[in-house]
mmCIF file of C-alpha atoms and ligand atoms in Angstrom:
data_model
loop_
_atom_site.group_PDB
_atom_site.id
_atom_site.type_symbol
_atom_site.label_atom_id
_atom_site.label_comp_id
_atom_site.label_asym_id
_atom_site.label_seq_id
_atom_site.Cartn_x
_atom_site.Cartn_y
_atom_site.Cartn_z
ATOM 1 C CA UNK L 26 10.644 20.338 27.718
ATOM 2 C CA UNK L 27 13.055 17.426 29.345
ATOM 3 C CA UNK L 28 16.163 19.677 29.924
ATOM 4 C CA UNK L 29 19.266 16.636 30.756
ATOM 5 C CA UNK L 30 19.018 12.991 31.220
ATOM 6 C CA UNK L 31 19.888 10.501 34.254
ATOM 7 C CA UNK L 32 22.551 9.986 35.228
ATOM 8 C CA UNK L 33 22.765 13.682 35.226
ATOM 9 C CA UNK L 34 19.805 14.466 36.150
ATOM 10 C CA UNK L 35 18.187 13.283 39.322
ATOM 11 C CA UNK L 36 14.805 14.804 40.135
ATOM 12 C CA UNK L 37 15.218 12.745 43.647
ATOM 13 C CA UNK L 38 18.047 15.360 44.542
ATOM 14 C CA UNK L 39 15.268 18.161 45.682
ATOM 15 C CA UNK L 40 13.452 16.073 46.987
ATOM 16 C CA UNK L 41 15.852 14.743 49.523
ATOM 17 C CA UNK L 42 15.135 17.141 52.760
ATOM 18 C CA UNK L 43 12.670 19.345 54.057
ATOM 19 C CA UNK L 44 13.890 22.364 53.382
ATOM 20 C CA UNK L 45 14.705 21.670 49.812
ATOM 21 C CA UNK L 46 10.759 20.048 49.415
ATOM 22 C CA UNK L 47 9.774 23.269 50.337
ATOM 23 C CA UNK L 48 11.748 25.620 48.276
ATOM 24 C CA UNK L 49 10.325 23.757 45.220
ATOM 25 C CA UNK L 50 6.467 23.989 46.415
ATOM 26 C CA UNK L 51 4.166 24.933 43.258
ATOM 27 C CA UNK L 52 1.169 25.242 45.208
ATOM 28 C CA UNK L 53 0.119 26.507 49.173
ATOM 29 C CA UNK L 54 -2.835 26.767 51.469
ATOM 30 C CA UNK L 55 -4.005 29.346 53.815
ATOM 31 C CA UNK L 56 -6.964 30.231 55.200
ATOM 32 C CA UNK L 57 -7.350 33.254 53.251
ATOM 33 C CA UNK L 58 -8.429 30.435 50.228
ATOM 34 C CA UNK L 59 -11.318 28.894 51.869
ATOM 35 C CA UNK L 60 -15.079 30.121 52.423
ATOM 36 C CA UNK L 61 -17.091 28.211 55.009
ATOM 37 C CA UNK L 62 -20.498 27.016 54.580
ATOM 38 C CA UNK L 63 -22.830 27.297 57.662
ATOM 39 C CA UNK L 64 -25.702 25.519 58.645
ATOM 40 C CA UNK L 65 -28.342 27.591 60.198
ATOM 41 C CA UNK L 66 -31.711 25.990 62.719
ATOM 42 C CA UNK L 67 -34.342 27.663 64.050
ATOM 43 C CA UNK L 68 -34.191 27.967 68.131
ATOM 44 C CA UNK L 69 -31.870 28.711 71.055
ATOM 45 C CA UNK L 70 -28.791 27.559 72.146
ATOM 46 C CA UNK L 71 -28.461 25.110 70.011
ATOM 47 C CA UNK L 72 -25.735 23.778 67.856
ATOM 48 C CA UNK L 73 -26.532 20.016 66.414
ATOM 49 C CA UNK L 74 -24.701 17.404 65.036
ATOM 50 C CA UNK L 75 -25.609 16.390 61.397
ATOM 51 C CA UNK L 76 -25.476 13.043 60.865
ATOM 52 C CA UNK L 77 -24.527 12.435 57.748
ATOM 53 C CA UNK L 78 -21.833 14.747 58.166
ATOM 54 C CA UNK L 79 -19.132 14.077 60.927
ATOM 55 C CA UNK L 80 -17.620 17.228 62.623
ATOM 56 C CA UNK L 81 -20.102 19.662 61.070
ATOM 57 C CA UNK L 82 -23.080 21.120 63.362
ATOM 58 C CA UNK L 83 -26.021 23.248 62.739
ATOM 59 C CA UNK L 84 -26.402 26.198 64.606
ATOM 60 C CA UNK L 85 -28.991 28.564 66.187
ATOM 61 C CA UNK L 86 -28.488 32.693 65.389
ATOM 62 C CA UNK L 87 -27.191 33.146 68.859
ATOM 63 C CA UNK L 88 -24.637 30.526 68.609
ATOM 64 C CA UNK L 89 -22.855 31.716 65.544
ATOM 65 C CA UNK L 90 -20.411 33.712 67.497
ATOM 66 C CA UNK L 91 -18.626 30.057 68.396
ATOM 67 C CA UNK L 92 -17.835 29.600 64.858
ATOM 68 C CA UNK L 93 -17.651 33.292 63.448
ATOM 69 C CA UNK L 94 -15.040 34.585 65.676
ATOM 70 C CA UNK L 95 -12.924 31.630 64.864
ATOM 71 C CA UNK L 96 -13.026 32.235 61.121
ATOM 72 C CA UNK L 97 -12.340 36.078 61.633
ATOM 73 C CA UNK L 98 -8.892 34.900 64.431
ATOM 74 C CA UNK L 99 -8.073 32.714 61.095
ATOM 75 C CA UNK L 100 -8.579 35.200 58.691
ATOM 76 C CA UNK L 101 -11.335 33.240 56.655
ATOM 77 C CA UNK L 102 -12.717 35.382 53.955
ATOM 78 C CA UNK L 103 -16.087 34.600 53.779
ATOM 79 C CA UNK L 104 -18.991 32.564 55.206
ATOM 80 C CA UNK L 105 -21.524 31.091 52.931
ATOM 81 C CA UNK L 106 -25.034 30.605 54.838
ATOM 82 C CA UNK L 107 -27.234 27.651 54.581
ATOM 83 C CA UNK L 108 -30.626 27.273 56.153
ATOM 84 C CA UNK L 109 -32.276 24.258 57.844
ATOM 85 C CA UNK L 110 -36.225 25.303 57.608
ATOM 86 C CA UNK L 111 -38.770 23.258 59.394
ATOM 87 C CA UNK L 112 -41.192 21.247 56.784
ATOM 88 C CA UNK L 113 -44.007 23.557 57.956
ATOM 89 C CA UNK L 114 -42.786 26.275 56.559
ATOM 90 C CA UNK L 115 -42.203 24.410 53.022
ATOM 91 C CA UNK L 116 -44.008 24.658 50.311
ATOM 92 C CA UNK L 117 -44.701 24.385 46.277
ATOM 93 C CA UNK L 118 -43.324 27.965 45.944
ATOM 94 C CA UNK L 119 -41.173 27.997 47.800
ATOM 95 C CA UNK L 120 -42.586 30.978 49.731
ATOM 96 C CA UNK L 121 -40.769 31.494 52.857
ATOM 97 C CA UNK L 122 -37.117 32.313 50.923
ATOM 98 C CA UNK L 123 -39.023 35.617 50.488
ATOM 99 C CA UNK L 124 -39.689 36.081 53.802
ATOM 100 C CA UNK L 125 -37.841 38.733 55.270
ATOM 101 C CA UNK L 126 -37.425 37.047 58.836
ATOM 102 C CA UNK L 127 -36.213 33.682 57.633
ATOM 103 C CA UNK L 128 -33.229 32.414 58.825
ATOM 104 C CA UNK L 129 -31.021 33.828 56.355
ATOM 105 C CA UNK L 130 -32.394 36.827 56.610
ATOM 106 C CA UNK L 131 -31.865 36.730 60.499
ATOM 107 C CA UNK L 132 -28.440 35.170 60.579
ATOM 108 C CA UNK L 133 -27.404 37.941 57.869
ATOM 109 C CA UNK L 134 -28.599 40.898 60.146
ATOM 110 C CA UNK L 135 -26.844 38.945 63.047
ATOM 111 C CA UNK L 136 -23.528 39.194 61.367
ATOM 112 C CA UNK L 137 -23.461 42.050 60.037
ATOM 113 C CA UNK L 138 -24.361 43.757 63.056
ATOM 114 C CA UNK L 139 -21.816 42.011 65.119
ATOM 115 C CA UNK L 140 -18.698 41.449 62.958
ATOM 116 C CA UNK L 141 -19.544 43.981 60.065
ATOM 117 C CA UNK L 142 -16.724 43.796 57.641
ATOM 118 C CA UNK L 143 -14.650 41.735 59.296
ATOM 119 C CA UNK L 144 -16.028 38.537 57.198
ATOM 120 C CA UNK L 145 -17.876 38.051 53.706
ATOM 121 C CA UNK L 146 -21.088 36.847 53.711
ATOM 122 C CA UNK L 147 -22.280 34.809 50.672
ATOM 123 C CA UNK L 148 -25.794 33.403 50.368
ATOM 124 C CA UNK L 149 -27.175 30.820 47.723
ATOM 125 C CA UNK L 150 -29.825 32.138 45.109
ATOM 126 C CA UNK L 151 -32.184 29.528 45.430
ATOM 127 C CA UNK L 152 -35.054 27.936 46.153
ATOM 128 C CA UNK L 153 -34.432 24.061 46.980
ATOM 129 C CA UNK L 154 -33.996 24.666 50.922
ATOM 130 C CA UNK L 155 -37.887 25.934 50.902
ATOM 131 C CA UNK L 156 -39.675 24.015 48.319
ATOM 132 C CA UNK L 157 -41.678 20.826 49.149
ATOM 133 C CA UNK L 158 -41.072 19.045 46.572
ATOM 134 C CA UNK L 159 -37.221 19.769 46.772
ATOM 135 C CA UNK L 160 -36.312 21.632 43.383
ATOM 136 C CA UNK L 161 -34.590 24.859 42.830
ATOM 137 C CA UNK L 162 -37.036 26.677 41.014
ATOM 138 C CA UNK L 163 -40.517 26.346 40.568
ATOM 139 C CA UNK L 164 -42.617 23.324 39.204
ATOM 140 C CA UNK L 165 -44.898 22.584 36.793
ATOM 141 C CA UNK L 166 -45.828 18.696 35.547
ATOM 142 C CA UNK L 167 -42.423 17.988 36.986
ATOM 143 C CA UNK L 168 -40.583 20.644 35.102
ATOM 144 C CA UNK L 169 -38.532 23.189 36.873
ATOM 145 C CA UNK L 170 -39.849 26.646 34.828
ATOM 146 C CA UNK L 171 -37.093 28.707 33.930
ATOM 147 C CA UNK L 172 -38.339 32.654 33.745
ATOM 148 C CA UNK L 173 -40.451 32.045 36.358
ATOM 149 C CA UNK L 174 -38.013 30.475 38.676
ATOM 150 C CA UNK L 175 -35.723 33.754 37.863
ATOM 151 C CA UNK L 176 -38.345 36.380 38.806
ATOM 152 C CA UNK L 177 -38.604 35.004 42.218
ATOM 153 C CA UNK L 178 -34.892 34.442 42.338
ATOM 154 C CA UNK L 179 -34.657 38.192 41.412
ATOM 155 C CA UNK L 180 -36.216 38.989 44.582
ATOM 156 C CA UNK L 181 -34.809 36.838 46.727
ATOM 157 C CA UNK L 182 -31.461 38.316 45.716
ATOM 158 C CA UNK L 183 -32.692 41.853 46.300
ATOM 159 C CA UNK L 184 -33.539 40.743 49.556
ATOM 160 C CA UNK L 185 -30.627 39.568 50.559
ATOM 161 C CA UNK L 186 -28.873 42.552 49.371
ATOM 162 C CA UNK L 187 -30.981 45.288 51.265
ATOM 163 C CA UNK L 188 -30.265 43.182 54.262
ATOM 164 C CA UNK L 189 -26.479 43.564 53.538
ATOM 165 C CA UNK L 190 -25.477 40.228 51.887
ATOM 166 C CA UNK L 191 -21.641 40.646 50.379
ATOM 167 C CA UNK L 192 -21.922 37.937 47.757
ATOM 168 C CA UNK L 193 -24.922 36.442 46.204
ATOM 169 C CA UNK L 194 -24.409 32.750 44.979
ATOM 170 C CA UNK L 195 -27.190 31.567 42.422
ATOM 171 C CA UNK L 196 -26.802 27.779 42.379
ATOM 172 C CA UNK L 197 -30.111 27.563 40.517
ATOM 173 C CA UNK L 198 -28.784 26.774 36.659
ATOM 174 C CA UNK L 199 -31.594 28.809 35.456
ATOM 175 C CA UNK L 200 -30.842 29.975 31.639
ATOM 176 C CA UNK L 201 -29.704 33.637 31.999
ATOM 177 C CA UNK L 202 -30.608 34.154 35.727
ATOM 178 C CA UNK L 203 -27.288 35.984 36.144
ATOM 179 C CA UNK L 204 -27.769 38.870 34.013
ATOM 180 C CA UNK L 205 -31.230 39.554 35.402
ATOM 181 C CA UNK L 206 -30.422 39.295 38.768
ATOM 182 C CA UNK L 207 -27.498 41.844 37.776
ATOM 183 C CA UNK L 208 -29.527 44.397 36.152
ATOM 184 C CA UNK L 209 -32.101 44.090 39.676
ATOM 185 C CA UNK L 210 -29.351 45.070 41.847
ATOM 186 C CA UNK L 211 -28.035 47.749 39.686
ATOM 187 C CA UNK L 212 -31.295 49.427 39.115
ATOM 188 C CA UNK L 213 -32.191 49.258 43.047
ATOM 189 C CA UNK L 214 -28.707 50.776 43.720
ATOM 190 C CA UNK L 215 -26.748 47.822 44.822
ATOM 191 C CA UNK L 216 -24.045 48.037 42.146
ATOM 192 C CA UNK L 217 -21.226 46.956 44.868
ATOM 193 C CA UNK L 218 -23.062 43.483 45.634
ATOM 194 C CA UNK L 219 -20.894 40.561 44.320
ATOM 195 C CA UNK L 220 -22.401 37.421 41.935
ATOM 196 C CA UNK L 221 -20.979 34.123 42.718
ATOM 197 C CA UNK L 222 -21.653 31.881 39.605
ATOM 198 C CA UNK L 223 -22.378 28.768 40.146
ATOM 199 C CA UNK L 224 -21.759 28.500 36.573
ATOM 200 C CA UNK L 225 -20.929 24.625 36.297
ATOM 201 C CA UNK L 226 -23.120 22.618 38.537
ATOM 202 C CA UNK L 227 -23.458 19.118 37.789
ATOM 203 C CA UNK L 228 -26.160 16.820 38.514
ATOM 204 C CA UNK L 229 -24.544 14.637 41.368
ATOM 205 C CA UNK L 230 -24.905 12.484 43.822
ATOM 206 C CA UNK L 231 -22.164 14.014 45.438
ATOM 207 C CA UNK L 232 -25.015 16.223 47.338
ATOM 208 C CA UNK L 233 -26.556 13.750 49.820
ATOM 209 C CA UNK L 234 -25.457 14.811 53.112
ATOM 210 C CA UNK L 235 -26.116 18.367 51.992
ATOM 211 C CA UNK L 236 -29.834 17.927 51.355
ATOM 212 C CA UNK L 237 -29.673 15.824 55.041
ATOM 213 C CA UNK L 238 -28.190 18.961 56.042
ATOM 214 C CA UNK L 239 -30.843 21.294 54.737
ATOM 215 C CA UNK L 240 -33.745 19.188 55.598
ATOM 216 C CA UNK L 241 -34.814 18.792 51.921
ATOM 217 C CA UNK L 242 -33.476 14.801 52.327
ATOM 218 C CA UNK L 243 -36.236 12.712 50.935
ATOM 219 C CA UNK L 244 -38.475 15.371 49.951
ATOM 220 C CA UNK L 245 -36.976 15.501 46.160
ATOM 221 C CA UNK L 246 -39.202 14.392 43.521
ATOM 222 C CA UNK L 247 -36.940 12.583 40.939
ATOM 223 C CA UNK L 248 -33.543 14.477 39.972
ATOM 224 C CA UNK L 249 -32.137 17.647 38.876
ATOM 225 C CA UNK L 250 -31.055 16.666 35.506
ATOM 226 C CA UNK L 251 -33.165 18.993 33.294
ATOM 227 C CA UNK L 252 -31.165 22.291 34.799
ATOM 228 C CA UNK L 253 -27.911 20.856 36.269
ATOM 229 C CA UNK L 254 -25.295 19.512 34.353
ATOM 230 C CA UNK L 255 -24.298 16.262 32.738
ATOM 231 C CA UNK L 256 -21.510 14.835 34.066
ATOM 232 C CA UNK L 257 -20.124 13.387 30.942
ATOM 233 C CA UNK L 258 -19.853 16.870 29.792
ATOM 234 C CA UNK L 259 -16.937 19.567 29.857
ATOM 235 C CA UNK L 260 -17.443 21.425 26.184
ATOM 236 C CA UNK L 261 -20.668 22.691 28.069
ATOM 237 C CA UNK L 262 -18.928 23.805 30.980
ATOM 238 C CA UNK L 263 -17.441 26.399 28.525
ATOM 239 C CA UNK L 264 -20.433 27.774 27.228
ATOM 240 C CA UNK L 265 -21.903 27.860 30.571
ATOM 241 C CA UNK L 266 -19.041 30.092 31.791
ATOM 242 C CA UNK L 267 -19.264 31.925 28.591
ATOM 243 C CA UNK L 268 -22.453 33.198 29.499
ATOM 244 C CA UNK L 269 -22.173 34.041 32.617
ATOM 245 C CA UNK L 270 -19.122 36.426 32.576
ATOM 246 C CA UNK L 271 -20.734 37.894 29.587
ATOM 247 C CA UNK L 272 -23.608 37.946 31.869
ATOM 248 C CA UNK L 273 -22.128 40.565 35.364
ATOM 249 C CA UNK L 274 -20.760 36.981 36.996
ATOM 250 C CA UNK L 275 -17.779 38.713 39.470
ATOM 251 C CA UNK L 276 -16.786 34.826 40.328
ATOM 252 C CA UNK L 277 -17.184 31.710 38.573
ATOM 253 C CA UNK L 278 -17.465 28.459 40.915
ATOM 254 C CA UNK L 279 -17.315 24.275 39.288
ATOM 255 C CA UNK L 280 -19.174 21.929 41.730
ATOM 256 C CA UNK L 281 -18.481 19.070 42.773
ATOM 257 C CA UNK L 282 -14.437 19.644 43.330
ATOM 258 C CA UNK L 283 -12.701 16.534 42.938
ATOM 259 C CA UNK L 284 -14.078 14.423 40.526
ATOM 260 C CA UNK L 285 -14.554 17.573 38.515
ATOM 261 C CA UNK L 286 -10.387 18.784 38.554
ATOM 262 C CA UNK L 287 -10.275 19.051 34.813
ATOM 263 C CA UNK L 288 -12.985 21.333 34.636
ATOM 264 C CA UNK L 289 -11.624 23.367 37.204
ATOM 265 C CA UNK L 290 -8.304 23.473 35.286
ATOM 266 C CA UNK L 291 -10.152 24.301 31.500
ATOM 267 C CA UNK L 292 -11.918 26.662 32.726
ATOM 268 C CA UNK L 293 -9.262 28.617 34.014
ATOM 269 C CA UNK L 294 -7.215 28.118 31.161
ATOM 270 C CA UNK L 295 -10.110 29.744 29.258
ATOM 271 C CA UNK L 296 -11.453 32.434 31.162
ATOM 272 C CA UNK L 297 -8.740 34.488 33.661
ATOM 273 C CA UNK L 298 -11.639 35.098 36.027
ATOM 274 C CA UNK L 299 -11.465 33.658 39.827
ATOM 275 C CA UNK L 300 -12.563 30.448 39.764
ATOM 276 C CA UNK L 301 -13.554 28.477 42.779
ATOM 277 C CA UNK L 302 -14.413 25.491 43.580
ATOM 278 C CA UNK L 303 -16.726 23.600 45.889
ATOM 279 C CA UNK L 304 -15.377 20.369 47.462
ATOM 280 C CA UNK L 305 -19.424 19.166 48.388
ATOM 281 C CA UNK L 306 -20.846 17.573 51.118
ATOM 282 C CA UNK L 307 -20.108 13.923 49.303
ATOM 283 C CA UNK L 308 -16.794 14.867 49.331
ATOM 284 C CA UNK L 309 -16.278 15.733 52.618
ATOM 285 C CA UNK L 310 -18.003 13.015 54.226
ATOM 286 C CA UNK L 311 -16.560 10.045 52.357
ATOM 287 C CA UNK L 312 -13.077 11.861 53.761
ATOM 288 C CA UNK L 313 -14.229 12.015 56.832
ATOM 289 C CA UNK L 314 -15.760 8.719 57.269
ATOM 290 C CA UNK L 315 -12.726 7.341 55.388
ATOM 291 C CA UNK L 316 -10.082 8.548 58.037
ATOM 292 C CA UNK L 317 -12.609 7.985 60.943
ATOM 293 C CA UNK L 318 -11.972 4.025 60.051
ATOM 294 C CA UNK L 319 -8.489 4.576 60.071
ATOM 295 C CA UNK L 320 -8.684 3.807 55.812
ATOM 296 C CA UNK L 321 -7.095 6.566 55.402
ATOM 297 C CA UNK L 322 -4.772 9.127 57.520
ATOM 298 C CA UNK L 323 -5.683 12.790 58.469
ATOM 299 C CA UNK L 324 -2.993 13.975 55.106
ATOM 300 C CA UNK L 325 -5.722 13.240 53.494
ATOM 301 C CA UNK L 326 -7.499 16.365 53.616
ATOM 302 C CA UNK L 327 -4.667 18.671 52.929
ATOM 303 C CA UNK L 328 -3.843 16.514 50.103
ATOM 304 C CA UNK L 329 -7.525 16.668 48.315
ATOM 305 C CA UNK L 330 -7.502 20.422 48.825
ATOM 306 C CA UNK L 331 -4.417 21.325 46.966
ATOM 307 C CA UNK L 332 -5.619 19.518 44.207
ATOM 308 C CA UNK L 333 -7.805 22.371 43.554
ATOM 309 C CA UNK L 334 -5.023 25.343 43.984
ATOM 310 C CA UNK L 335 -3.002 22.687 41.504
ATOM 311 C CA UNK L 336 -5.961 22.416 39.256
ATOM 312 C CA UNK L 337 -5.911 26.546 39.247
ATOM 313 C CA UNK L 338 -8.691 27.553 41.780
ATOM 314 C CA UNK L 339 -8.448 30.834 43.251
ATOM 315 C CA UNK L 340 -10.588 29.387 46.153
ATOM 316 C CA UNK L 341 -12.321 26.639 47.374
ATOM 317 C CA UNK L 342 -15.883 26.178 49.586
ATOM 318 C CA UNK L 343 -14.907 23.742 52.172
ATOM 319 C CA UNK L 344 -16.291 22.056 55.226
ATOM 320 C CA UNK L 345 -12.796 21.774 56.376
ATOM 321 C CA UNK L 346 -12.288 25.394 56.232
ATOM 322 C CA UNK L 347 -13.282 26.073 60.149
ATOM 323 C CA UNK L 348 -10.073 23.695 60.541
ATOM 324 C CA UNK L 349 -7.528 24.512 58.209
ATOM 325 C CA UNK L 350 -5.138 26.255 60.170
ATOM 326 C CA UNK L 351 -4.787 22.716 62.620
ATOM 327 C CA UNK L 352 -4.561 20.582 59.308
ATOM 328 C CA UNK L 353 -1.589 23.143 57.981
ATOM 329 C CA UNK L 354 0.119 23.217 61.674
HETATM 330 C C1 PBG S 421 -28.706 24.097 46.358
HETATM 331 C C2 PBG S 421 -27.352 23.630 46.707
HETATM 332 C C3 PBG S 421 -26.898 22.314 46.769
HETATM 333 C C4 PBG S 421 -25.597 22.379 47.271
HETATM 334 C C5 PBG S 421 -25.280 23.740 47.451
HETATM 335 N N1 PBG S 421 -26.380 24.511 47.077
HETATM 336 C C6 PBG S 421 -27.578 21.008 46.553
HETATM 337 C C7 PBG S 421 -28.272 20.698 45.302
HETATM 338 O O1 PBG S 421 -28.140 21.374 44.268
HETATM 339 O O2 PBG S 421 -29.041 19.743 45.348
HETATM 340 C C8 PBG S 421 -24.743 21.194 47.569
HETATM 341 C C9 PBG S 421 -23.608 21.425 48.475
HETATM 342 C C10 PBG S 421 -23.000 20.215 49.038
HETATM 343 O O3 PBG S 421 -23.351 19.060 48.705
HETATM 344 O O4 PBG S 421 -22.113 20.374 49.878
HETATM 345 N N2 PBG S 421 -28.960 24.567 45.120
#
């Protein structure tokens, strides 16, 4: 592959100005790569710092317009939506993701009444943000059942898609919950609704600030390890994709993003499908914290999100993404 030797050759020699860095630049960001994940409360007025997560907020229904019309000025594709729901309304079956006036549900309406297409609107196909006991699916002796858990994903996705959800996102890792919840759409006439794989989802600990986020912090009995992925894993990761493109998946997403970059990077070497990836809550925090101490300088972020465009995803779910176009200025 080595064309030339030094003296000769000096790799140095493009690197030597701007202009010349430039010219040679492999990989780019924009805000048309990024989809931004939005916490959603219950109430008026309100948008509230998360604690575990500097710089990101949760909002009220009637406050979304602060951070929607922001997105749509920077040309963000797509907002994925992520509820906050009051303990009260938890429980074992996680009954209120069916309800048709949860916040989802509400903040879907919201935006699609307002903005229309103008913006993307992805939701998660699951049930951890309404279960007591914190899981995805539903439980039984500690086991997360897997046909079950689909049927009630099933409707949850039909839901969403009556109400006029873009994308749906199952993050569940139930076995073969994509081509179900493929053949529901399809049969109820909603052949034009997206699926967002979460096809590789490891079990991580990356997640922390994200269950803070959602309110399911300290509710989760044990782990997730029967239905999410080993991390010590990446012939899996294959098979998992395998199935879900053979499956309807439209998208194919790895999470977490960085310690995961050579998943990202086989899979798309296997599979020319878009690929995304999801630099988590974990990620973004220990960032964030990390440059808030002065550790590390602001280049930071720009610098862990290319690694995913290096590593060969089309896209990438950031909490950043609301501020991309200031980090690229
Ligand atoms: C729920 C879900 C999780 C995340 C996105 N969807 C958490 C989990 O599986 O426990 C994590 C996102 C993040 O950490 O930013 N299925």
């Amino acid at each position: 592959m080595i064309t030339g030797n030094y003296p000769n050759l000096r790799l140095r020699r493009s690197r030597k100005n701007d202009w010349s860095r430039r010219l040679i630049q492999e990989s780019s960001l924009s805000s048309s790569d990024f989809i931004l994940p939005i916490f959603l409360i219950e109430g008026k007025n309100i948008k509230q710092p998360i604690k575990t997560m500097p710089d990101v907020y949760r909002y009220t229904i009637d406050k979304l317009g602060i951070i929607l019309d922001k997105a749509i000025k920077n040309k963000i594709p797509m907002v994925a939506l992520f509820p906050h729901t009051k303990i009260k309304l938890k429980d074992k079956l996680g009954s209120e993701a069916l309800n048709e006036n949860n916040l989802v549900c509400q903040a879907i309406k919201y935006v699609k009444k307002r903005y229309k297409n103008e913006i993307g609107i992805m939701c998660d196909v699951a049930l951890d943000p309404y279960t007591s006991h914190g899981h995805d699916g539903l439980l039984k002796s500690g086991y997360v059942l897997n046909d079950e858990t689909i049927n009630v994903l099933i409707k949850q996705s039909l839901l969403h898609a009556e109400i006029g959800c873009d994308v749906l996102a199952p993050s569940d890792m139930m076995d073969g919950r994509i081509g179900k919840i493929r053949k529901a759409l399809d049969s109820e006439g909603h052949q034009m609704v997206q699926i967002l794989s979460y096809a590789v989802k490891y079990a991580s600990s990356f997640y922390g600030p994200f269950r803070d986020a959602v309110g399911s912090k300290g509710l989760l009995k044990g782990n997730k390890k029967t239905y999410q992925m080993d991390f010590r894993n990446s012939n899996e990761a294959i098979r998992e994709v395998a199935l879900d493109i053979k499956e309807g998946a439209d998208m194919v997403m790895v999470k977490p993003g960085m310690p995961y970059l050579d998943i990202i990077k086989t899979v798309k070497d296997n599979f020319k499908i878009p690929v995304l990836a999801y630099q988590v809550s974990g990620e973004y925090s220990t960032i964030s914290q990390s440059i808030k101490k002065g550790l590390i300088d602001k280049n930071s972020i720009l610098e862990s999100l290319i690694s995913f465009k290096r590593a060969g995803a089309n896209a990438i779910v950031s909490y950043y993404a609301d501020r991309i176009e200031d980090l690229i200025k």
